[in-house]
Amino acid sequence: MTAQSRSHARPGVRLAAALVLALAAAACAPERDARDARDARWFGSIRPPAANVLRFNNGTEPETTDPSVMSGQPDGMIARILFEGLTEYDPQTLLPVPGQAYRWETSADGLTYTFHLRPNLVWSDGSPLTAHDFVWSWRRVLSPSTASRAAALMYPIVNAEAFNKGTLADSTRLGLAAPDDSTFVVTLRAPTPWLLFLTSYYTFVPVPRACIEKHGARWTEPGKIVNNGAFSLVSHRQNAKYVFAKNPKYWAASEVKLDGIEAYCVDDLNTSTNLYKAGVIDWNPSGYIPSPFLPYVRGFADYTTGEFQATYFYGVNCTRPPFDDPRVRRALNMAIDREAIARDLLKGTRRAWGRLTPSGYPGYDGPPHVPFAPDSARAELARAGFPGGRGFPKFTILFNTSEDHRRIAEAVQAMWKRELNVPVELQNMEWASFQQASTTLRYDVARRSWIGDYLDPSTFLTLLTTGNGNNRSGWSDPEYDRLLRESEREVDPVKRAALLRTAEARALASSPFLPIYHYSTHELIKPYVKGIFHTALDVHPLSRVWIDRDWRQHEPIASGARR
Amino acid sequence: MIAFLVRRVLLVVPTLFVIGSLTFFLVRLAPGGPFQSEKDVPKAALEQMQRAYGLDRPLGEQYVRFLSHAAVGDFGPSYKYPQRQVRDIIAEGFAVSAELGGWALLLAVLIGVPLGVVAAVKQNRFADHAAMAFALAGVSIPNFVLGPALVLVFSLGLYWLPPALWTGPSSRVLPVLTLAAAYVAYIARLTRAGMLEVLGADFVRTARAKGLAERTVVVRHALRLGVLPVVSYLGPAAARILMGSIVVEQIFAIPGLGRQLVNAAFSRDYTLVLGIVLFYASFLLVLNLVVDVLYTRLDPRVELS
Amino acid sequence: MSVGLNPPASVLAEEAAGPPRSLWSDAWRRLRRNRAATLAGAFLLVMCAIAAVAPWLPFVQDPAAQDLALGAVGPSWAHWFGTDDLGRDLFARVLFGGRISMLVGVVGTLVSLVVGVSWGAIAGYFGGRVDEAMMRVVDVLYSLPYLFLVILLLVFFERSLVMLFVALGLVQWLTMARIVRGQVLSLKSRTFVEAARALGASDGAIIVRHLVPNTLGPVIVYTTLTVPAVILQEAFLSFLGLGVQPPGASWGTLVSDGARVLAIFPWLVLFPGLALSLTLLAFNFLGDGLRDALDPQGRRDGN
């Protein structure tokens, strides 16, 4: 710390300064150089990039750049940079704002959506983009030969499920139509309140027919790819980075302030955070700060956090005795001290959470949380035939190898031993073996988590329906299935929410899943980057982001340690 | 010698065949498959993907097809990255790993061998202990500790060097040091041991008795045989070091082959695993052949027949 | 700990010109005169003893006992080595981790030593087709993806200590075999081997009495370097689910977990790392001492 930078320090920033010193001390290295680029309030360098380019870590190498096929966070980010759907997310609320469509109408029964495309839309190669492109692209997603992993998101569309599963061959019977070049009509089989969220989703963007027909599977390579979003692909080096440049043909090119984007593929969390600190990247997205570091970066002004619509829970194998007994599952559920995990182990970086669905779904007020009630838990266990844990067979908590999962498992193991006196062991597996064991129900208790695809509780609650591929607990309850089916047909949002709430309460009472915590996002964003905000789904449209070189002048005077 | 070389080169083919066949069945026996995901993959999509890669065919047929393609160095597209050919991934990754490993190997030999020679010549004296302490420091700090420690000091403390990525010359420094450290220790220790064996041998005594300068005795006569254990060690070690280190590539986010192999193994990317394993094996076989030839050059009494 | 190096020593004893006892006691005398080696040996014995009796020592806490509210704190009187983020006593965890790591290090190294030396010596001595075949086996094992071998061990066998040793032994002997073979190739045409052959010594006797003892220098050095490699390899096996399972820990897992939080909880890597490094240093000093003590040529100085 130099005297100069200390003079900048404001009350409440001492802690941050102390932490920087602590870090420096741990490094056994004197602080020096880069005086202008450092300030105790910020985590590391605050020198803006030389070019007008946003540099961030996109994490694990994306598997594909083809938006129709992909599934997953890193892939989706690349797709959203390159492509734009009918609607676009609001960067803060994620509510739909006009994208390729400038307006749309919904029929009174909620089954027909009519989208009107902007006039004179063009692809990056200058060819016109019409409603027929949307029909072709959505059909491509649903076509069995595309093997899209996200095709199920389109199932609300008339005949989509049958066509995707190969029982219907005629693609013209899909509820998709383009009466003229600028009008796109979607017909649904049931009201889908989240449809306008889906139209912003990467699976629903238009893809370039001519380019795909010409280049086949290699159409997404730099030099071949044609796109319609704010940026175009310049180069890609596997396990290194993607480079994008502004697309001058984008309909709102005048509003795009960045000249380009560099998306790095760094999968190591420590490395990602180091790159941010050293000022090589300007944005370290959520999930790329190692958990133990969270309490330490919390004090810096460039740290942002917020709720993330995902929950962390344990799945119980309901097909294996004694876990086929709901009383045993309830006992395990009530013996988890979620508050202690969230407060002490995770240092308040996550919220203790006692139900399956996360918070923040408009109009949905979920059932009460599962309490930490050791006495009731012991009573349930006794009723199930294991008073004081006597005679309870040895069982295992299975998790995929990760420091974070292990810490939670060790804590839960200790709690179950302490409260229920049951013999618990832990086993970790590498990822593929773990997936195999959990999908084939070869486990007792397994670590799970789920991230919502869209802003509606059904994205979580369908997990537990009978035969759902993501159920993976063997739990099956006809009444639960009935409630969910009924909710699909229900048009009245209030009644629908009540149905879903009843269903979730049933699931909690039977405890096939043992909720543990509610995820949060934790990001580091340099102060000169403007336009990136926390969002509930950790989705970030980047087309309107900009680099503010005079950010110090633009800072609110009383900004203190908050962004 | 020529006959030896011809036979050894011819032996490479059956060896690779054995390695390829064993690996082919090993990867398929492992639990899980290439198209598994935390989110359920729809059955229709899964079947389509398996059809596209011929994974729906009987195993025997897949095996024959793999062998006939592998024979011409074609492994097809990666399963995890369907838009990329295994061949391209290997070529790209190897260029990076080989550069990183090459520098590290050079550094390790340039530091390790002289350290070992000095230590042997000055056996049990101060120089010996100092050299060995230095070398042992390299091996007693595992690279996954050394790497982050170096980054902490030189990148995040002093802001001298980039903390990661494979961009300019300055980005090479820390990963090369991290990778070389352990090898320095091995080479220095083995050189010292090899030299000690040789320094007491009759022919060295003879050379000394002839009145040759100690320096000439050590460098001209003893070193040739003294480095034999190092040469044996370097055959496989060089193959490993040039093929990439998962730890170093992970810490420094380097797009090398080591990371690719481990990721491919974890995601059951059969084609990529097979491609990298066979590439590595050919490389290893060639290096070991070089080592065997080197024996005869270093020690004229060694006969390979 | 010197147990680990017994086989070659006893082998050497047999081949001695004089009565075996005298050579062994000779070496023992020379070893004891080497202060560094004696100290190293004593250190290793003490470490082993402490690790062995750790569960019964009054000042060692329960390594699995958590104190979530306490979390990770640096060294103090209550926790000599500090605590990890579950509030567990690191001193206890290092001691308990030493039990598995020392065991793994010694047994894994022994396997590598016995298999590697015999394999390499036989291949090098017989040469020709035998050498060719044996070395190709080594190449094949080198090339097979180790990760899959371990995963398959886990699939087909119950997780156990024996499986852990199998997994460790699977690859560690390969380089040893190559080193010994290289030495033997060079040695077998030397005069003393020719002489032994002329005197009618059998192949086995030549390998055991004349060749192996002369490769001891590099063998001992490589053996001592194998110990830390094996200890760290166990951490990788734990990652795959084969090594120690949580809440248990080994030096390898402690160090690799600690490395991730080096910047904020440096003691978590410092103490297990020190334990590992000191053990390695001790093994190396002991190895050097042994080498000097057993060196057939070195006797020129000793006597």
PDB file of C-alpha atoms in Angstrom, chain A residues 45-246:
ATOM      1  CA  SER A  45      -5.730  -3.926 -11.158  1.00  0.00           C
ATOM      2  CA  ILE A  46      -8.204  -1.320 -12.353  1.00  0.00           C
ATOM      3  CA  ARG A  47      -6.431  -0.351 -15.554  1.00  0.00           C
ATOM      4  CA  PRO A  48      -8.903  -0.499 -18.453  1.00  0.00           C
ATOM      5  CA  PRO A  49      -7.967  -2.525 -21.544  1.00  0.00           C
ATOM      6  CA  ALA A  50      -6.037  -0.715 -24.281  1.00  0.00           C
ATOM      7  CA  ALA A  51      -8.676  -1.483 -26.900  1.00  0.00           C
ATOM      8  CA  ASN A  52     -12.399  -0.958 -26.627  1.00  0.00           C
ATOM      9  CA  VAL A  53     -12.893  -4.651 -25.928  1.00  0.00           C
ATOM     10  CA  LEU A  54     -14.530  -6.601 -23.131  1.00  0.00           C
ATOM     11  CA  ARG A  55     -12.396  -9.474 -21.870  1.00  0.00           C
ATOM     12  CA  PHE A  56     -13.990 -12.096 -19.659  1.00  0.00           C
ATOM     13  CA  ASN A  57     -13.685 -15.711 -18.659  1.00  0.00           C
ATOM     14  CA  ASN A  58     -16.351 -17.893 -20.223  1.00  0.00           C
ATOM     15  CA  GLY A  59     -15.166 -20.914 -18.261  1.00  0.00           C
ATOM     16  CA  THR A  60     -15.104 -24.471 -19.513  1.00  0.00           C
ATOM     17  CA  GLU A  61     -14.529 -24.888 -23.246  1.00  0.00           C
ATOM     18  CA  PRO A  62     -17.938 -24.879 -24.962  1.00  0.00           C
ATOM     19  CA  GLU A  63     -18.779 -28.155 -26.662  1.00  0.00           C
ATOM     20  CA  THR A  64     -20.368 -26.580 -29.696  1.00  0.00           C
ATOM     21  CA  THR A  65     -21.159 -23.176 -31.165  1.00  0.00           C
ATOM     22  CA  ASP A  66     -24.338 -24.412 -32.866  1.00  0.00           C
ATOM     23  CA  PRO A  67     -27.218 -22.886 -30.870  1.00  0.00           C
ATOM     24  CA  SER A  68     -29.761 -25.432 -32.086  1.00  0.00           C
ATOM     25  CA  VAL A  69     -27.841 -28.343 -30.583  1.00  0.00           C
ATOM     26  CA  MET A  70     -26.165 -26.953 -27.483  1.00  0.00           C
ATOM     27  CA  SER A  71     -27.022 -27.068 -23.841  1.00  0.00           C
ATOM     28  CA  GLY A  72     -25.095 -25.466 -21.024  1.00  0.00           C
ATOM     29  CA  GLN A  73     -23.900 -22.181 -19.635  1.00  0.00           C
ATOM     30  CA  PRO A  74     -20.596 -21.627 -21.503  1.00  0.00           C
ATOM     31  CA  ASP A  75     -22.088 -22.664 -24.841  1.00  0.00           C
ATOM     32  CA  GLY A  76     -25.125 -20.461 -24.282  1.00  0.00           C
ATOM     33  CA  MET A  77     -22.999 -17.401 -23.612  1.00  0.00           C
ATOM     34  CA  ILE A  78     -21.244 -17.776 -26.962  1.00  0.00           C
ATOM     35  CA  ALA A  79     -24.595 -18.259 -28.720  1.00  0.00           C
ATOM     36  CA  ARG A  80     -26.028 -15.111 -27.137  1.00  0.00           C
ATOM     37  CA  ILE A  81     -23.060 -13.077 -28.313  1.00  0.00           C
ATOM     38  CA  LEU A  82     -23.460 -14.311 -31.889  1.00  0.00           C
ATOM     39  CA  PHE A  83     -27.219 -14.644 -32.269  1.00  0.00           C
ATOM     40  CA  GLU A  84     -30.400 -12.828 -31.320  1.00  0.00           C
ATOM     41  CA  GLY A  85     -33.879 -14.318 -30.991  1.00  0.00           C
ATOM     42  CA  LEU A  86     -37.309 -12.800 -31.489  1.00  0.00           C
ATOM     43  CA  THR A  87     -36.998 -11.183 -28.116  1.00  0.00           C
ATOM     44  CA  GLU A  88     -33.954 -10.190 -26.082  1.00  0.00           C
ATOM     45  CA  TYR A  89     -33.435 -10.231 -22.316  1.00  0.00           C
ATOM     46  CA  ASP A  90     -33.527  -7.024 -20.380  1.00  0.00           C
ATOM     47  CA  PRO A  91     -29.975  -6.964 -18.954  1.00  0.00           C
ATOM     48  CA  GLN A  92     -31.263  -6.544 -15.383  1.00  0.00           C
ATOM     49  CA  THR A  93     -34.711  -8.132 -15.120  1.00  0.00           C
ATOM     50  CA  LEU A  94     -34.416 -10.652 -17.982  1.00  0.00           C
ATOM     51  CA  LEU A  95     -37.960  -9.667 -19.032  1.00  0.00           C
ATOM     52  CA  PRO A  96     -38.455  -9.862 -22.795  1.00  0.00           C
ATOM     53  CA  VAL A  97     -37.672  -6.734 -24.783  1.00  0.00           C
ATOM     54  CA  PRO A  98     -37.947  -6.502 -28.571  1.00  0.00           C
ATOM     55  CA  GLY A  99     -35.174  -8.271 -30.432  1.00  0.00           C
ATOM     56  CA  GLN A 100     -35.512  -9.434 -34.017  1.00  0.00           C
ATOM     57  CA  ALA A 101     -39.258  -8.951 -33.544  1.00  0.00           C
ATOM     58  CA  TYR A 102     -40.293  -5.389 -32.759  1.00  0.00           C
ATOM     59  CA  ARG A 103     -43.812  -6.277 -31.530  1.00  0.00           C
ATOM     60  CA  TRP A 104     -45.981  -9.311 -30.905  1.00  0.00           C
ATOM     61  CA  GLU A 105     -49.552 -10.264 -30.035  1.00  0.00           C
ATOM     62  CA  THR A 106     -50.965 -13.052 -27.913  1.00  0.00           C
ATOM     63  CA  SER A 107     -54.386 -14.550 -28.530  1.00  0.00           C
ATOM     64  CA  ALA A 108     -56.939 -14.415 -25.713  1.00  0.00           C
ATOM     65  CA  ASP A 109     -56.651 -18.150 -24.974  1.00  0.00           C
ATOM     66  CA  GLY A 110     -52.859 -17.769 -24.694  1.00  0.00           C
ATOM     67  CA  LEU A 111     -52.294 -20.358 -27.429  1.00  0.00           C
ATOM     68  CA  THR A 112     -51.245 -18.259 -30.410  1.00  0.00           C
ATOM     69  CA  TYR A 113     -48.322 -15.840 -30.528  1.00  0.00           C
ATOM     70  CA  THR A 114     -47.819 -13.642 -33.578  1.00  0.00           C
ATOM     71  CA  PHE A 115     -44.390 -12.003 -33.946  1.00  0.00           C
ATOM     72  CA  HIS A 116     -43.673  -9.113 -36.310  1.00  0.00           C
ATOM     73  CA  LEU A 117     -40.067  -8.932 -37.441  1.00  0.00           C
ATOM     74  CA  ARG A 118     -38.208  -5.677 -37.851  1.00  0.00           C
ATOM     75  CA  PRO A 119     -38.042  -4.510 -41.458  1.00  0.00           C
ATOM     76  CA  ASN A 120     -34.795  -5.038 -43.390  1.00  0.00           C
ATOM     77  CA  LEU A 121     -33.210  -7.541 -41.021  1.00  0.00           C
ATOM     78  CA  VAL A 122     -30.064  -9.067 -42.505  1.00  0.00           C
ATOM     79  CA  TRP A 123     -27.567 -11.787 -41.648  1.00  0.00           C
ATOM     80  CA  SER A 124     -23.922 -10.865 -41.154  1.00  0.00           C
ATOM     81  CA  ASP A 125     -23.241 -11.754 -44.808  1.00  0.00           C
ATOM     82  CA  GLY A 126     -25.850  -9.223 -45.924  1.00  0.00           C
ATOM     83  CA  SER A 127     -28.534 -11.697 -47.000  1.00  0.00           C
ATOM     84  CA  PRO A 128     -32.070 -10.985 -45.759  1.00  0.00           C
ATOM     85  CA  LEU A 129     -33.379 -12.626 -42.603  1.00  0.00           C
ATOM     86  CA  THR A 130     -37.092 -13.467 -42.758  1.00  0.00           C
ATOM     87  CA  ALA A 131     -39.792 -15.252 -40.805  1.00  0.00           C
ATOM     88  CA  HIS A 132     -39.044 -18.341 -42.913  1.00  0.00           C
ATOM     89  CA  ASP A 133     -35.629 -18.494 -41.282  1.00  0.00           C
ATOM     90  CA  PHE A 134     -37.327 -18.820 -37.918  1.00  0.00           C
ATOM     91  CA  VAL A 135     -39.602 -21.601 -39.139  1.00  0.00           C
ATOM     92  CA  TRP A 136     -36.622 -23.455 -40.598  1.00  0.00           C
ATOM     93  CA  SER A 137     -34.457 -22.947 -37.498  1.00  0.00           C
ATOM     94  CA  TRP A 138     -37.094 -24.065 -34.994  1.00  0.00           C
ATOM     95  CA  ARG A 139     -37.883 -27.109 -37.126  1.00  0.00           C
ATOM     96  CA  ARG A 140     -34.183 -27.887 -37.188  1.00  0.00           C
ATOM     97  CA  VAL A 141     -34.092 -27.913 -33.386  1.00  0.00           C
ATOM     98  CA  LEU A 142     -37.014 -30.316 -33.290  1.00  0.00           C
ATOM     99  CA  SER A 143     -35.807 -32.567 -36.080  1.00  0.00           C
ATOM    100  CA  PRO A 144     -34.639 -35.876 -34.581  1.00  0.00           C
ATOM    101  CA  SER A 145     -31.560 -35.896 -36.820  1.00  0.00           C
ATOM    102  CA  THR A 146     -30.304 -32.662 -35.216  1.00  0.00           C
ATOM    103  CA  ALA A 147     -30.144 -34.414 -31.843  1.00  0.00           C
ATOM    104  CA  SER A 148     -30.689 -31.190 -29.940  1.00  0.00           C
ATOM    105  CA  ARG A 149     -30.238 -31.530 -26.202  1.00  0.00           C
ATOM    106  CA  ALA A 150     -32.609 -28.690 -25.452  1.00  0.00           C
ATOM    107  CA  ALA A 151     -35.425 -29.630 -27.836  1.00  0.00           C
ATOM    108  CA  ALA A 152     -37.777 -30.377 -24.932  1.00  0.00           C
ATOM    109  CA  LEU A 153     -38.029 -26.633 -24.284  1.00  0.00           C
ATOM    110  CA  MET A 154     -40.053 -26.441 -27.527  1.00  0.00           C
ATOM    111  CA  TYR A 155     -42.569 -29.101 -26.482  1.00  0.00           C
ATOM    112  CA  PRO A 156     -45.300 -26.551 -25.670  1.00  0.00           C
ATOM    113  CA  ILE A 157     -45.548 -26.006 -29.461  1.00  0.00           C
ATOM    114  CA  VAL A 158     -48.271 -27.992 -31.227  1.00  0.00           C
ATOM    115  CA  ASN A 159     -46.999 -31.428 -32.341  1.00  0.00           C
ATOM    116  CA  ALA A 160     -43.427 -30.578 -31.304  1.00  0.00           C
ATOM    117  CA  GLU A 161     -42.984 -33.504 -28.941  1.00  0.00           C
ATOM    118  CA  ALA A 162     -44.289 -36.077 -31.416  1.00  0.00           C
ATOM    119  CA  PHE A 163     -42.119 -34.710 -34.207  1.00  0.00           C
ATOM    120  CA  ASN A 164     -39.021 -34.604 -32.027  1.00  0.00           C
ATOM    121  CA  LYS A 165     -39.551 -38.137 -30.802  1.00  0.00           C
ATOM    122  CA  GLY A 166     -39.985 -39.387 -34.331  1.00  0.00           C
ATOM    123  CA  THR A 167     -43.633 -40.455 -34.049  1.00  0.00           C
ATOM    124  CA  LEU A 168     -44.695 -37.692 -36.436  1.00  0.00           C
ATOM    125  CA  ALA A 169     -42.733 -37.260 -39.645  1.00  0.00           C
ATOM    126  CA  ASP A 170     -44.545 -34.325 -41.222  1.00  0.00           C
ATOM    127  CA  SER A 171     -42.790 -31.119 -40.160  1.00  0.00           C
ATOM    128  CA  THR A 172     -45.537 -28.946 -41.681  1.00  0.00           C
ATOM    129  CA  ARG A 173     -47.895 -30.047 -38.907  1.00  0.00           C
ATOM    130  CA  LEU A 174     -45.757 -28.267 -36.308  1.00  0.00           C
ATOM    131  CA  GLY A 175     -47.389 -25.152 -34.833  1.00  0.00           C
ATOM    132  CA  LEU A 176     -45.012 -22.879 -36.755  1.00  0.00           C
ATOM    133  CA  ALA A 177     -45.963 -20.659 -39.685  1.00  0.00           C
ATOM    134  CA  ALA A 178     -44.693 -17.712 -41.717  1.00  0.00           C
ATOM    135  CA  PRO A 179     -47.687 -16.187 -43.497  1.00  0.00           C
ATOM    136  CA  ASP A 180     -45.322 -13.594 -44.985  1.00  0.00           C
ATOM    137  CA  ASP A 181     -41.636 -12.634 -44.757  1.00  0.00           C
ATOM    138  CA  SER A 182     -42.070 -10.513 -41.647  1.00  0.00           C
ATOM    139  CA  THR A 183     -44.695 -12.444 -39.673  1.00  0.00           C
ATOM    140  CA  PHE A 184     -43.995 -15.532 -37.583  1.00  0.00           C
ATOM    141  CA  VAL A 185     -46.864 -17.382 -35.893  1.00  0.00           C
ATOM    142  CA  VAL A 186     -46.418 -19.929 -33.118  1.00  0.00           C
ATOM    143  CA  THR A 187     -49.303 -22.137 -32.001  1.00  0.00           C
ATOM    144  CA  LEU A 188     -49.157 -23.837 -28.602  1.00  0.00           C
ATOM    145  CA  ARG A 189     -50.941 -26.881 -27.253  1.00  0.00           C
ATOM    146  CA  ALA A 190     -51.232 -25.368 -23.747  1.00  0.00           C
ATOM    147  CA  PRO A 191     -50.796 -21.865 -22.395  1.00  0.00           C
ATOM    148  CA  THR A 192     -47.135 -21.358 -21.619  1.00  0.00           C
ATOM    149  CA  PRO A 193     -46.652 -18.228 -19.524  1.00  0.00           C
ATOM    150  CA  TRP A 194     -42.878 -18.366 -19.981  1.00  0.00           C
ATOM    151  CA  LEU A 195     -42.936 -18.513 -23.803  1.00  0.00           C
ATOM    152  CA  LEU A 196     -41.677 -14.963 -24.188  1.00  0.00           C
ATOM    153  CA  PHE A 197     -38.788 -15.911 -21.973  1.00  0.00           C
ATOM    154  CA  LEU A 198     -38.017 -18.829 -24.250  1.00  0.00           C
ATOM    155  CA  THR A 199     -38.015 -16.643 -27.374  1.00  0.00           C
ATOM    156  CA  SER A 200     -34.900 -14.982 -25.913  1.00  0.00           C
ATOM    157  CA  TYR A 201     -33.318 -18.383 -25.169  1.00  0.00           C
ATOM    158  CA  TYR A 202     -30.440 -19.565 -27.367  1.00  0.00           C
ATOM    159  CA  THR A 203     -32.262 -22.664 -28.585  1.00  0.00           C
ATOM    160  CA  PHE A 204     -34.868 -20.369 -30.216  1.00  0.00           C
ATOM    161  CA  VAL A 205     -32.538 -18.100 -32.235  1.00  0.00           C
ATOM    162  CA  PRO A 206     -32.542 -18.224 -36.041  1.00  0.00           C
ATOM    163  CA  VAL A 207     -29.629 -20.046 -37.689  1.00  0.00           C
ATOM    164  CA  PRO A 208     -28.381 -19.416 -41.265  1.00  0.00           C
ATOM    165  CA  ARG A 209     -29.897 -22.017 -43.559  1.00  0.00           C
ATOM    166  CA  ALA A 210     -27.708 -21.315 -46.599  1.00  0.00           C
ATOM    167  CA  CYS A 211     -24.505 -21.453 -44.556  1.00  0.00           C
ATOM    168  CA  ILE A 212     -25.476 -24.690 -42.801  1.00  0.00           C
ATOM    169  CA  GLU A 213     -26.483 -26.354 -46.071  1.00  0.00           C
ATOM    170  CA  LYS A 214     -23.202 -25.319 -47.630  1.00  0.00           C
ATOM    171  CA  HIS A 215     -20.737 -26.228 -44.843  1.00  0.00           C
ATOM    172  CA  GLY A 216     -22.550 -28.967 -42.926  1.00  0.00           C
ATOM    173  CA  ALA A 217     -21.291 -29.696 -39.413  1.00  0.00           C
ATOM    174  CA  ARG A 218     -18.386 -27.238 -39.744  1.00  0.00           C
ATOM    175  CA  TRP A 219     -20.577 -24.209 -40.377  1.00  0.00           C
ATOM    176  CA  THR A 220     -19.730 -22.593 -37.034  1.00  0.00           C
ATOM    177  CA  GLU A 221     -16.030 -22.273 -37.788  1.00  0.00           C
ATOM    178  CA  PRO A 222     -14.562 -18.783 -38.041  1.00  0.00           C
ATOM    179  CA  GLY A 223     -14.663 -17.658 -41.656  1.00  0.00           C
ATOM    180  CA  LYS A 224     -17.705 -19.797 -42.394  1.00  0.00           C
ATOM    181  CA  ILE A 225     -20.208 -18.833 -39.738  1.00  0.00           C
ATOM    182  CA  VAL A 226     -23.006 -16.399 -40.560  1.00  0.00           C
ATOM    183  CA  ASN A 227     -24.944 -14.876 -37.673  1.00  0.00           C
ATOM    184  CA  ASN A 228     -27.450 -12.155 -36.759  1.00  0.00           C
ATOM    185  CA  GLY A 229     -26.311 -10.928 -33.348  1.00  0.00           C
ATOM    186  CA  ALA A 230     -24.331  -7.915 -32.201  1.00  0.00           C
ATOM    187  CA  PHE A 231     -20.920  -9.569 -32.631  1.00  0.00           C
ATOM    188  CA  SER A 232     -19.377 -11.931 -35.160  1.00  0.00           C
ATOM    189  CA  LEU A 233     -16.804 -14.671 -34.598  1.00  0.00           C
ATOM    190  CA  VAL A 234     -13.254 -13.726 -35.597  1.00  0.00           C
ATOM    191  CA  SER A 235     -11.270 -16.627 -34.214  1.00  0.00           C
ATOM    192  CA  HIS A 236     -11.459 -19.510 -31.813  1.00  0.00           C
ATOM    193  CA  ARG A 237      -8.638 -21.402 -30.201  1.00  0.00           C
ATOM    194  CA  GLN A 238      -9.748 -24.434 -28.268  1.00  0.00           C
ATOM    195  CA  ASN A 239      -9.121 -24.240 -24.514  1.00  0.00           C
ATOM    196  CA  ALA A 240      -7.810 -20.710 -25.033  1.00  0.00           C
ATOM    197  CA  LYS A 241     -10.266 -18.098 -26.268  1.00  0.00           C
ATOM    198  CA  TYR A 242     -12.970 -16.867 -28.605  1.00  0.00           C
ATOM    199  CA  VAL A 243     -12.508 -13.484 -30.268  1.00  0.00           C
ATOM    200  CA  PHE A 244     -15.517 -11.523 -31.495  1.00  0.00           C
ATOM    201  CA  ALA A 245     -15.789  -8.264 -33.437  1.00  0.00           C
ATOM    202  CA  LYS A 246     -18.732  -5.936 -33.720  1.00  0.00           C
TER     203      LYS A 246
END
